[in-house]
CSV table of C-alpha atoms and ligand atoms in Angstrom, one decimal:
chain,number,residue,atom,x,y,z
A,236,MET,CA,-61.1,3.5,33.1
A,237,VAL,CA,-61.0,0.0,31.7
A,238,SER,CA,-64.5,-1.1,32.4
A,239,ILE,CA,-67.1,-0.4,35.0
A,240,LYS,CA,-68.4,-3.4,36.9
A,241,GLU,CA,-71.9,-3.1,38.3
A,242,PRO,CA,-71.8,-3.7,42.0
A,243,GLN,CA,-73.7,-6.8,43.0
A,244,LEU,CA,-75.0,-7.5,46.4
A,245,VAL,CA,-73.6,-10.6,48.1
A,246,ALA,CA,-76.0,-13.0,49.7
A,247,ASP,CA,-77.0,-12.3,53.2
A,248,THR,CA,-74.8,-15.0,54.8
A,249,SER,CA,-72.2,-13.2,56.9
A,250,GLN,CA,-71.3,-10.2,58.9
A,251,LEU,CA,-70.0,-8.8,55.6
A,252,ASN,CA,-73.4,-9.0,54.0
A,253,TRP,CA,-73.3,-5.3,52.9
A,254,MET,CA,-70.2,-6.0,50.9
A,255,ASN,CA,-70.4,-5.9,47.1
A,256,THR,CA,-68.6,-8.3,44.8
A,257,TYR,CA,-65.9,-5.8,44.0
A,258,ASN,CA,-64.8,-5.2,47.6
A,259,GLN,CA,-65.2,-8.9,48.5
A,260,GLU,CA,-63.0,-10.1,45.6
A,261,GLN,CA,-60.3,-7.6,46.3
A,262,LEU,CA,-60.3,-8.3,50.1
A,263,GLN,CA,-60.3,-12.1,49.7
A,264,THR,CA,-57.4,-11.9,47.3
A,265,LEU,CA,-55.3,-9.6,49.4
A,266,GLN,CA,-55.9,-11.8,52.5
A,267,LEU,CA,-55.0,-14.9,50.5
A,268,VAL,CA,-51.8,-13.4,49.2
A,269,ARG,CA,-50.7,-12.0,52.6
A,270,LYS,CA,-51.3,-15.4,54.2
A,271,TYR,CA,-49.3,-17.1,51.6
A,272,LEU,CA,-46.4,-14.6,51.8
A,273,ASP,CA,-46.4,-14.9,55.6
A,274,GLY,CA,-45.9,-18.6,55.3
A,275,LEU,CA,-42.8,-18.3,53.1
A,276,THR,CA,-39.3,-18.7,54.4
A,277,PRO,CA,-37.1,-15.6,54.0
A,278,ARG,CA,-35.3,-17.4,51.2
A,279,ALA,CA,-38.5,-18.3,49.3
A,280,PHE,CA,-39.8,-14.8,49.7
A,281,SER,CA,-36.5,-13.4,48.3
A,282,GLU,CA,-36.7,-15.9,45.4
A,283,LEU,CA,-40.2,-14.8,44.6
A,284,LYS,CA,-39.2,-11.1,44.8
A,285,SER,CA,-36.4,-11.7,42.4
A,286,THR,CA,-38.9,-13.0,39.8
A,287,LEU,CA,-40.4,-9.4,39.8
A,288,LYS,CA,-37.1,-7.7,39.1
A,289,GLU,CA,-37.6,-7.1,35.4
A,290,TYR,CA,-41.3,-6.0,35.8
A,291,LEU,CA,-40.3,-3.6,38.6
A,292,SER,CA,-37.6,-2.1,36.4
A,293,PHE,CA,-40.2,-1.6,33.7
A,294,ARG,CA,-42.5,0.1,36.2
A,295,ASN,CA,-39.7,2.4,37.2
A,296,ASP,CA,-39.2,3.4,33.6
A,297,LEU,CA,-42.9,4.0,33.2
A,298,ASP,CA,-43.0,6.1,36.3
A,299,THR,CA,-40.0,8.1,35.2
A,300,PHE,CA,-41.6,8.8,31.8
A,301,LEU,CA,-45.0,9.8,33.3
A,302,THR,CA,-43.4,12.0,36.0
A,303,ARG,CA,-41.3,13.8,33.4
A,304,HIS,CA,-43.9,14.3,30.8
A,305,PHE,CA,-47.3,14.2,32.5
A,306,ASN,CA,-46.9,15.2,36.1
A,307,ASP,CA,-47.7,18.9,35.5
A,308,ILE,CA,-50.6,18.3,33.2
A,309,CYS,CA,-52.3,15.7,35.4
A,310,THR,CA,-51.8,17.7,38.5
A,311,GLU,CA,-53.4,20.8,36.8
A,312,GLN,CA,-56.2,18.9,35.0
A,313,CYS,CA,-57.3,16.4,37.5
A,314,PHE,CA,-55.8,16.5,41.0
A,315,ARG,CA,-55.9,20.3,41.6
A,316,SER,CA,-59.5,20.4,40.3
A,317,ARG,CA,-60.2,17.3,42.4
A,318,LEU,CA,-61.6,15.7,39.3
A,319,SER,CA,-59.3,12.6,39.5
A,320,ALA,CA,-61.2,11.2,36.5
A,321,CYS,CA,-58.8,8.2,36.2
A,322,CYS,CA,-59.7,6.9,39.7
A,323,SER,CA,-63.4,6.3,39.4
A,324,ARG,CA,-65.4,4.0,41.6
A,325,GLU,CA,-64.9,0.3,40.7
A,326,GLY,CA,-63.5,1.5,37.4
A,327,ILE,CA,-60.4,-0.7,37.4
A,328,ILE,CA,-59.6,-4.3,36.9
A,329,ALA,CA,-56.8,-5.3,39.2
A,330,PHE,CA,-55.2,-8.6,38.2
A,331,PHE,CA,-54.2,-11.1,40.8
A,332,ALA,CA,-50.5,-10.4,39.9
A,333,ASP,CA,-51.1,-6.7,40.8
A,334,VAL,CA,-52.2,-7.7,44.3
A,335,LEU,CA,-49.3,-10.0,44.7
A,336,VAL,CA,-46.7,-7.5,43.4
A,337,ASN,CA,-48.1,-4.8,45.7
A,338,ALA,CA,-48.1,-7.1,48.7
A,339,VAL,CA,-44.5,-8.2,48.1
A,340,MET,CA,-43.4,-4.6,47.8
A,341,SER,CA,-45.3,-3.2,50.8
A,342,ASP,CA,-44.9,-3.3,54.6
A,343,SER,CA,-47.8,-4.4,56.7
A,344,GLU,CA,-49.2,-1.0,57.4
A,345,PRO,CA,-50.2,0.1,53.9
A,346,LEU,CA,-51.7,-3.4,53.3
A,347,ASP,CA,-53.7,-3.1,56.6
A,348,ARG,CA,-55.0,0.3,55.4
A,349,ILE,CA,-56.2,-1.3,52.1
A,350,GLU,CA,-57.9,-4.1,54.1
A,351,ALA,CA,-59.6,-1.5,56.3
A,352,VAL,CA,-61.0,0.5,53.4
A,353,LEU,CA,-62.2,-2.7,51.7
A,354,SER,CA,-64.0,-3.7,54.9
A,355,GLN,CA,-66.1,-0.5,54.7
A,356,PRO,CA,-68.8,0.4,52.2
A,357,ASN,CA,-67.6,3.0,49.6
A,358,PRO,CA,-70.2,5.7,49.6
A,359,GLY,CA,-68.5,7.9,47.0
A,360,PHE,CA,-67.9,8.0,43.3
A,361,LYS,CA,-64.1,7.6,43.6
A,362,CYS,CA,-62.0,4.5,43.6
A,363,ILE,CA,-62.1,2.9,47.1
A,364,PHE,CA,-58.3,2.9,47.1
A,365,LEU,CA,-58.0,6.7,46.6
A,366,GLY,CA,-57.0,8.2,49.9
A,367,ASP,CA,-56.3,11.8,50.9
A,368,GLU,CA,-52.6,11.4,50.0
A,369,GLY,CA,-53.3,9.6,46.7
A,370,CYS,CA,-53.5,5.9,45.9
A,371,LEU,CA,-53.1,3.4,48.8
A,372,TRP,CA,-51.2,1.0,46.6
A,373,GLN,CA,-47.4,1.1,46.7
A,374,VAL,CA,-47.2,-0.4,43.3
A,375,THR,CA,-50.5,0.6,41.5
A,376,PRO,CA,-52.4,-1.9,39.3
A,377,ILE,CA,-50.9,-1.9,35.8
A,378,VAL,CA,-54.1,-0.7,34.2
A,379,CYS,CA,-53.9,2.5,36.4
A,380,ALA,CA,-50.2,2.9,35.8
A,381,ILE,CA,-50.5,2.8,32.0
A,382,PHE,CA,-53.7,4.8,31.8
A,383,LEU,CA,-53.6,8.3,30.2
A,384,CYS,CA,-56.7,10.1,29.2
A,385,ASP,CA,-57.1,11.3,25.6
A,386,SER,CA,-57.0,14.9,26.6
A,387,ALA,CA,-53.6,14.5,28.3
A,388,LYS,CA,-52.2,12.5,25.5
A,389,GLU,CA,-53.3,15.0,22.9
A,390,ARG,CA,-51.7,17.9,24.8
A,391,VAL,CA,-48.4,16.1,25.4
A,392,PHE,CA,-47.9,14.1,22.2
A,393,GLU,CA,-49.2,16.6,19.7
A,394,GLY,CA,-46.3,17.7,17.5
A,395,ASN,CA,-43.9,15.3,19.3
A,396,GLU,CA,-43.9,12.1,17.4
A,397,GLU,CA,-40.7,10.9,19.0
A,398,LEU,CA,-42.2,11.1,22.5
A,399,HIS,CA,-45.4,9.4,21.2
A,400,LYS,CA,-43.2,6.5,20.0
A,401,CYS,CA,-41.6,6.2,23.4
A,402,TRP,CA,-45.0,5.9,24.9
A,403,GLU,CA,-46.0,3.2,22.4
A,404,ALA,CA,-42.8,1.3,23.2
A,405,LEU,CA,-43.8,1.4,26.9
A,406,GLU,CA,-47.2,0.0,26.1
A,407,GLU,CA,-45.6,-2.8,24.1
A,408,GLN,CA,-43.3,-3.6,27.0
A,409,LYS,CA,-46.3,-3.8,29.3
A,410,LYS,CA,-47.7,-6.6,27.1
A,411,ARG,CA,-44.5,-8.7,27.7
A,412,PHE,CA,-45.6,-9.0,31.3
A,413,THR,CA,-49.4,-9.2,31.0
A,414,TRP,CA,-50.6,-10.3,27.6
A,415,PRO,CA,-50.7,-14.1,27.4
A,416,ASP,CA,-49.9,-14.7,23.8
A,417,ARG,CA,-46.6,-15.9,25.2
A,418,PRO,CA,-45.4,-17.0,28.7
A,419,VAL,CA,-45.8,-13.9,30.8
A,420,LEU,CA,-45.1,-13.0,34.5
A,421,PHE,CA,-48.8,-12.3,35.3
A,422,ASP,CA,-49.7,-15.8,34.2
A,423,ASP,CA,-46.8,-17.4,36.0
A,424,LEU,CA,-47.7,-15.7,39.3
A,425,GLU,CA,-51.3,-17.0,39.1
A,426,ALA,CA,-50.0,-20.5,38.3
A,427,LEU,CA,-47.7,-20.4,41.3
A,428,PHE,CA,-50.7,-20.0,43.6
A,429,ILE,CA,-52.9,-22.4,41.6
A,430,ASP,CA,-50.2,-25.1,41.9
A,431,ALA,CA,-50.3,-24.4,45.7
A,432,GLY,CA,-54.1,-25.1,45.6
A,433,LEU,CA,-55.0,-21.4,46.0
A,434,ARG,CA,-57.6,-19.7,43.8
A,435,SER,CA,-58.7,-16.1,43.5
A,436,PRO,CA,-61.5,-14.5,41.4
A,437,LEU,CA,-58.9,-12.1,40.1
A,438,MET,CA,-57.0,-14.8,38.2
A,439,TYR,CA,-58.2,-13.6,34.8
A,440,LEU,CA,-55.3,-15.1,32.9
A,441,HIS,CA,-56.6,-18.5,33.9
A,442,ASP,CA,-60.3,-17.8,34.0
A,443,SER,CA,-61.2,-15.1,31.6
A,444,PRO,CA,-62.7,-16.7,28.4
A,445,GLY,CA,-61.1,-13.8,26.3
A,446,LEU,CA,-57.6,-14.3,27.7
A,447,LEU,CA,-57.9,-18.1,27.5
A,448,ARG,CA,-58.7,-17.6,23.8
A,449,ILE,CA,-55.6,-15.5,23.3
A,450,LYS,CA,-53.6,-18.3,24.8
A,451,GLN,CA,-55.2,-21.0,22.7
A,452,LEU,CA,-54.6,-18.9,19.5
A,453,ALA,CA,-50.9,-18.7,20.5
A,454,GLY,CA,-50.8,-22.5,20.9
A,455,ILE,CA,-50.4,-22.4,24.7
A,456,ASP,CA,-51.9,-25.4,26.5
A,457,THR,CA,-54.8,-24.1,28.7
A,458,THR,CA,-55.9,-27.5,29.9
A,459,LYS,CA,-53.0,-28.1,32.4
A,460,ARG,CA,-54.6,-26.1,35.3
B,251,SF4,S1,-56.1,1.7,42.4
B,251,SF4,FE1,-55.2,3.7,42.9
B,251,SF4,S2,-54.5,4.5,40.9
B,251,SF4,FE2,-55.9,2.9,40.5
B,251,SF4,S3,-57.9,3.9,40.2
B,251,SF4,FE3,-57.7,3.3,42.4
B,251,SF4,S4,-56.8,5.1,43.5
B,251,SF4,FE4,-56.5,5.3,41.3
């Protein structure tokens, strides 16, 4: 989907020595987030959840659009044929904010299931989060939610410029939460944890040289954290 990371073996230092970097980063981040959320008072949790309101509303709009215009074609092209080309092994980059949003919006049980699959090797070619009933995430990572393959786009948008424009508008809206050429939610959520002394390898908006460059070009101070 976005980019394929080569799995790298982790040094033989623990009982998880089979675990590749991908599983390890995802698992550590989810555990970090769950621990932080468990320590919040109900009021602090509710305040954090309220900061997600606008983003969740956007995700709702996105889901509605995709269900209305792509459900049939994706079911026919991918899921019925069991191709599921969008959900390839280690094919997605989940941002720290994706993990946090999903954890805030999930009960313990689905998060326990995610931890369980991450604690096992993934022998297949599909994404480790793809279960028999579909994705294990309640709120899927944004790169998954916004992904449409070229073939599906061609079939749905061909001859329907208005619909194509609606899609482009949704892609633009996504940037308002994720693209750090201005203050964005995904950056703020990382900063919340960094200020609390907590770090994750999925904090790309604070650690990725490419995204830091976007911030610098926009005149955003990247030296504070
Ligand atoms: S996280 Fe979910 S939606 Fe995204 S690639 Fe994996 S199974 Fe598919």
